[in-house]
Short mmCIF file of C-alpha atoms in Angstrom, two decimals:
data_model
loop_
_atom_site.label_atom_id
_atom_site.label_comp_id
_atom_site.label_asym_id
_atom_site.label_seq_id
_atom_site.Cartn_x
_atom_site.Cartn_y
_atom_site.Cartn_z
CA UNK A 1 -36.26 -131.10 -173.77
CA UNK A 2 -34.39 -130.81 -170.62
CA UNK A 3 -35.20 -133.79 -168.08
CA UNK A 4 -38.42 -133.61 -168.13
CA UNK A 5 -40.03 -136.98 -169.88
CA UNK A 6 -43.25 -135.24 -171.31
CA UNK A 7 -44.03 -132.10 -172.36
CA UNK A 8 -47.32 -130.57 -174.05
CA UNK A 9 -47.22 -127.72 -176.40
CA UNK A 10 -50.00 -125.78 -177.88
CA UNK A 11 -50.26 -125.74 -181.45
CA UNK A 12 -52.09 -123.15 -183.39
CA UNK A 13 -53.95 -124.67 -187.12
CA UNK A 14 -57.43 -125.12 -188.61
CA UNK A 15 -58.75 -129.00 -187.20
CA UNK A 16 -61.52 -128.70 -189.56
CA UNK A 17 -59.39 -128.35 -192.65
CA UNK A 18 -56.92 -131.02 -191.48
CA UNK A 19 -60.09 -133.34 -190.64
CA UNK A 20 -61.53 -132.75 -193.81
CA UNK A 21 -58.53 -133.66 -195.94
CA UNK A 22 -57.53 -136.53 -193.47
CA UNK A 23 -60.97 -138.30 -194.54
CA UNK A 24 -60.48 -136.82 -198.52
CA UNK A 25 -57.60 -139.42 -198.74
CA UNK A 26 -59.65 -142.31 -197.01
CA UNK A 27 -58.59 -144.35 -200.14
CA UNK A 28 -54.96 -143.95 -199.05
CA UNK A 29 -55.44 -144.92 -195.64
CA UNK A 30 -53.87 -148.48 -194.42
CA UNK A 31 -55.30 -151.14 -192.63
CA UNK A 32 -53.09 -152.62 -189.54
CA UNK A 33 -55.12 -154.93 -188.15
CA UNK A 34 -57.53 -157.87 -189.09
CA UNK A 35 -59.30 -157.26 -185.62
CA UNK A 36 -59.91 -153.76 -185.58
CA UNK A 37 -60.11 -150.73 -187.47
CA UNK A 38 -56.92 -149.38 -187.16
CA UNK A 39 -55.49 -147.25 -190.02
CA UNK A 40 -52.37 -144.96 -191.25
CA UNK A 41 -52.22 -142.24 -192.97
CA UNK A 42 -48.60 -142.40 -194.26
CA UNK A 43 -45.65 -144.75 -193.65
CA UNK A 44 -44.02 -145.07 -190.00
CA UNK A 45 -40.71 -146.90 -189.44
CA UNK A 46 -41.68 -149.18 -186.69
CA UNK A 47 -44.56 -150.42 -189.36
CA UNK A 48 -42.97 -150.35 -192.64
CA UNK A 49 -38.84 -149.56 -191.87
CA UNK A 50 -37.99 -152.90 -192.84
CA UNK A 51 -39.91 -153.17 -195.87
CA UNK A 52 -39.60 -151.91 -199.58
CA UNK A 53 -42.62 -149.63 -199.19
CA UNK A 54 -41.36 -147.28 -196.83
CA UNK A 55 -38.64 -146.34 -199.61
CA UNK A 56 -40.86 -147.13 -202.26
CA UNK A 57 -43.84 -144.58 -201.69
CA UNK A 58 -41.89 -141.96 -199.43
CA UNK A 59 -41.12 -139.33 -201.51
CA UNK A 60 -44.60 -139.75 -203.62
CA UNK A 61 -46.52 -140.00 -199.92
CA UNK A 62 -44.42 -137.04 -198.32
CA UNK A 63 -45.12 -134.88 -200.81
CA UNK A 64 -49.30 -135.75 -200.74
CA UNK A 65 -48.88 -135.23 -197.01
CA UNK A 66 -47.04 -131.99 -197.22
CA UNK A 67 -49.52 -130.72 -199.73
CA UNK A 68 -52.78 -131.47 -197.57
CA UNK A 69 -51.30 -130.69 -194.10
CA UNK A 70 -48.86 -128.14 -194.63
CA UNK A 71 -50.38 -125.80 -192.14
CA UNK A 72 -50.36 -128.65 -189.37
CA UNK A 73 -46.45 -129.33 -190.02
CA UNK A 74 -45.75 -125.41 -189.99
CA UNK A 75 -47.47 -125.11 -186.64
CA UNK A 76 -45.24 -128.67 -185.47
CA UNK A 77 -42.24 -127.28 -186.51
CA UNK A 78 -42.52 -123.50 -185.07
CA UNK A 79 -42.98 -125.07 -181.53
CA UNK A 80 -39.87 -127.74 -182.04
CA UNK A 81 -37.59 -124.75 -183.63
CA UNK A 82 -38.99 -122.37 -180.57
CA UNK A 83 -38.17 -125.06 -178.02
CA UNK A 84 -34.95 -126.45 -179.14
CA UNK A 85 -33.45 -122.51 -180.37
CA UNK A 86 -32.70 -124.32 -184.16
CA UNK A 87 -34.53 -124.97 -187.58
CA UNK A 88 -35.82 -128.37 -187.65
CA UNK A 89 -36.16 -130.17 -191.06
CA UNK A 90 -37.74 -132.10 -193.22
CA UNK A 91 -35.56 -134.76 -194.93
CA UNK A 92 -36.02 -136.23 -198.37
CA UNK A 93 -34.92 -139.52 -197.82
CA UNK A 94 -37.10 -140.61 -194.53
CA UNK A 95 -41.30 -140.59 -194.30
CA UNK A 96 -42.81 -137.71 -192.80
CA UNK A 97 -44.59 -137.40 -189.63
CA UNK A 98 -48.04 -139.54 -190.62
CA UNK A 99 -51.21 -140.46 -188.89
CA UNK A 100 -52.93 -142.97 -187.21
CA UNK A 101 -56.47 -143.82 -187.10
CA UNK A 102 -58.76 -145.96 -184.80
CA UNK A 103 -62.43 -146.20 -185.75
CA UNK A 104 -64.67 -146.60 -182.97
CA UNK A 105 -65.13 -150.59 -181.89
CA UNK A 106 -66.09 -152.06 -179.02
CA UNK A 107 -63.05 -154.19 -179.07
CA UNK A 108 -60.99 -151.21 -178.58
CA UNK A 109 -62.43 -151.20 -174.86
CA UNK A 110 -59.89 -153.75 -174.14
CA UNK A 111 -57.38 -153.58 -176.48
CA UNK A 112 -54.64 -151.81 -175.82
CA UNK A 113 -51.16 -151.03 -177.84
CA UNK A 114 -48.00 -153.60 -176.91
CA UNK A 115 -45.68 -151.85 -174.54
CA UNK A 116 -42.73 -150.21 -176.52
CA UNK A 117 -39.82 -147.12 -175.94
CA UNK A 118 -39.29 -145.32 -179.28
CA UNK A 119 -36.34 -147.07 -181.24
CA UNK A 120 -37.45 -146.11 -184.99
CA UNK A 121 -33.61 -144.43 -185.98
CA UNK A 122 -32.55 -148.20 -184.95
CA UNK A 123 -34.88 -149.27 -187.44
CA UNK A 124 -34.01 -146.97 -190.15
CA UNK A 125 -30.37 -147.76 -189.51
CA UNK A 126 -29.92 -144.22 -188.26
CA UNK A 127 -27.68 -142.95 -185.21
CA UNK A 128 -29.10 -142.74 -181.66
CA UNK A 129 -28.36 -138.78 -181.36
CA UNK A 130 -30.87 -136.02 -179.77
CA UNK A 131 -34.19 -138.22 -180.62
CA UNK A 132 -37.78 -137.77 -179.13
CA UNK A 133 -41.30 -138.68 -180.28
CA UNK A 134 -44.53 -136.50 -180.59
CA UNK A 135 -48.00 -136.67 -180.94
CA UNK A 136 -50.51 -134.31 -182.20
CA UNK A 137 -54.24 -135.70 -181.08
CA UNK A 138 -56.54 -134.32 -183.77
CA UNK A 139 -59.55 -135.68 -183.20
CA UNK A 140 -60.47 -137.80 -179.62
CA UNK A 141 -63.68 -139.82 -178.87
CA UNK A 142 -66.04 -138.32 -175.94
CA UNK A 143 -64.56 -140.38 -173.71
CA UNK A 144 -61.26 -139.13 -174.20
CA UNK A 145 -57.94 -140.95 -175.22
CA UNK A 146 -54.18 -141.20 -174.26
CA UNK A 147 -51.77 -143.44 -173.44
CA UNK A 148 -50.31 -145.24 -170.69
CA UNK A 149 -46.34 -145.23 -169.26
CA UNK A 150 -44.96 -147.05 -166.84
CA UNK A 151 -43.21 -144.56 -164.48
CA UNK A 152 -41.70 -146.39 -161.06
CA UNK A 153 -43.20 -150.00 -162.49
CA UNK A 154 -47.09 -148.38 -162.40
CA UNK A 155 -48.57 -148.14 -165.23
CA UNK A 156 -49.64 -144.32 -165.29
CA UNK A 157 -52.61 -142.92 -167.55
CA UNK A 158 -51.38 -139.42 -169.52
CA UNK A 159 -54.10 -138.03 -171.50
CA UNK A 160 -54.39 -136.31 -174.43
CA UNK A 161 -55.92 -133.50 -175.75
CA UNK A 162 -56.89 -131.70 -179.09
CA UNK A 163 -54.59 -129.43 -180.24
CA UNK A 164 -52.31 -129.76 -177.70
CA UNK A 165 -48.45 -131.79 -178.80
CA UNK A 166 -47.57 -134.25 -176.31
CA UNK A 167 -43.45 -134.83 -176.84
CA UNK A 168 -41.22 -137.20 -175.09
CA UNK A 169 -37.97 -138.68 -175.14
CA UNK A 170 -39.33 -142.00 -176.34
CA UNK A 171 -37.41 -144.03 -173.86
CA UNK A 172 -39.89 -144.28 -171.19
CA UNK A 173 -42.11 -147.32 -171.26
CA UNK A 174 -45.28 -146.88 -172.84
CA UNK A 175 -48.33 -147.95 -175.13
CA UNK A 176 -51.90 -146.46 -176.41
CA UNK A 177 -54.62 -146.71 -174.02
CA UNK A 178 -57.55 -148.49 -174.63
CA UNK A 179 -60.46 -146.81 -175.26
CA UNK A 180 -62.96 -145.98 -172.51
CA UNK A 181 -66.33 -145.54 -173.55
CA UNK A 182 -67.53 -147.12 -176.93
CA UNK A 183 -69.93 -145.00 -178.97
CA UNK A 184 -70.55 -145.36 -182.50
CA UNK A 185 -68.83 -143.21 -185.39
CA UNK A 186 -66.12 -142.17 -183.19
CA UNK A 187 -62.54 -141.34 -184.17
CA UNK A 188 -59.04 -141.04 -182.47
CA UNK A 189 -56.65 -139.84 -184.75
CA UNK A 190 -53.11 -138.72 -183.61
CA UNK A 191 -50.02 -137.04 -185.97
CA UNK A 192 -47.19 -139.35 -184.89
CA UNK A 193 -43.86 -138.17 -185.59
CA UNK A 194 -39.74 -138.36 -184.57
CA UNK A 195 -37.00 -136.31 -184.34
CA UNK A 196 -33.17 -137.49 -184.58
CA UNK A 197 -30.07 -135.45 -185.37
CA UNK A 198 -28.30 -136.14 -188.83
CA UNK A 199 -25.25 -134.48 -190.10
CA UNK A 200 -25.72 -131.79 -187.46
CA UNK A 201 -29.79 -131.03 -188.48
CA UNK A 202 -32.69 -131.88 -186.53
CA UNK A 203 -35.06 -133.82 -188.82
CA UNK A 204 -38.31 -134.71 -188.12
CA UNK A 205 -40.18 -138.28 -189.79
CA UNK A 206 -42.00 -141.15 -188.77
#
């Protein structure tokens, strides 16, 4: 990635289909919170890395995922390979890149994520070698959505946009936005993955 701490990439796959199979396997989703509607679509490392589910359901969830989104991942991975000059791969033994899913709710207008950098290959147990995080917004409320990093101790708003891959090294201080205009059957959804080097591959999970 160079130096530069975010980069966006276009990516090139059919929203509708991925929206349509996102909300197909509602009954898989999981809820986060007690406060608010926040849901997954898959199992991430920071949420589940220390737990027996992420082993437990990862190679029955990553192939489900695969299966539905297959033409979203292709798209992910052309742009990583392109960008880096190597294959990038799946692994069999970590979750893949999964989603996550706010439901519009007025308490989301002040409600933001916890400030975090990236650490999930600490979490996994993995080596600290070559990682970054991405997100893929696929579907943003009216009013937009994003999230904030602290660059020179100011909190700095980077938005998103459909389509578009926003990657980063991880290590800069940062958290989702809150939302900023509540209206009614509204959706933010976001693919969240990771990258990290393994026995001289790039894999990507979450």
């Amino acid at each position: 990635m160079g130096t530069a701490k975010f980069t966006v990439h276009e990516l090139n796959y059919d929203k509708d289909k991925v929206l349509l199979n996102i909300f197909k396997l509602q009954d898989m989703w999981v809820s986060r919170s007690d406060d608010y509607p926040f849901f997954t679509l898959g199992r991430s490392a920071y949420l589940d890395g220390k737990t027996s589910e992420y082993k437990k359901i990862q190679k029955g969830m990553n192939e489900l995922l695969y299966n539905n989104f297959e033409e979203l991942y292709s798209s992910v991975l052309h742009v990583l390979q392109d960008k880096l000059n190597e294959r990038v791969y799946f692994p069999k033994d970590l979750c893949y890149p999964g989603f996550h899913i706010f439901a519009s709710d007025k308490k989301l207008l002040s409600i933001t994520g916890n400030w975090h950098k990236d650490y999930p290959h600490e979490t996994l147990g993995l080596e600290d070698k070559d990682t970054s995080t991405f997100t893929v917004p696929i579907l943003l409320p009216e009013s937009g959505g994003g999230i904030d990093c602290m660059i020179d101790n100011m909190p700095i708003y980077v938005g998103y946009k459909e389509n578009e891959m926003l990657w980063h090294d991880g290590t800069t201080l940062h958290r989702i936005a809150e939302l900023k205009d509540y209206k009614p059957n509204e959706y933010r959804i976001t693919l969240q993955g990771h990258l990290v080097r393994r026995n001289n591959r790039m894999e990507v999970f979450w």
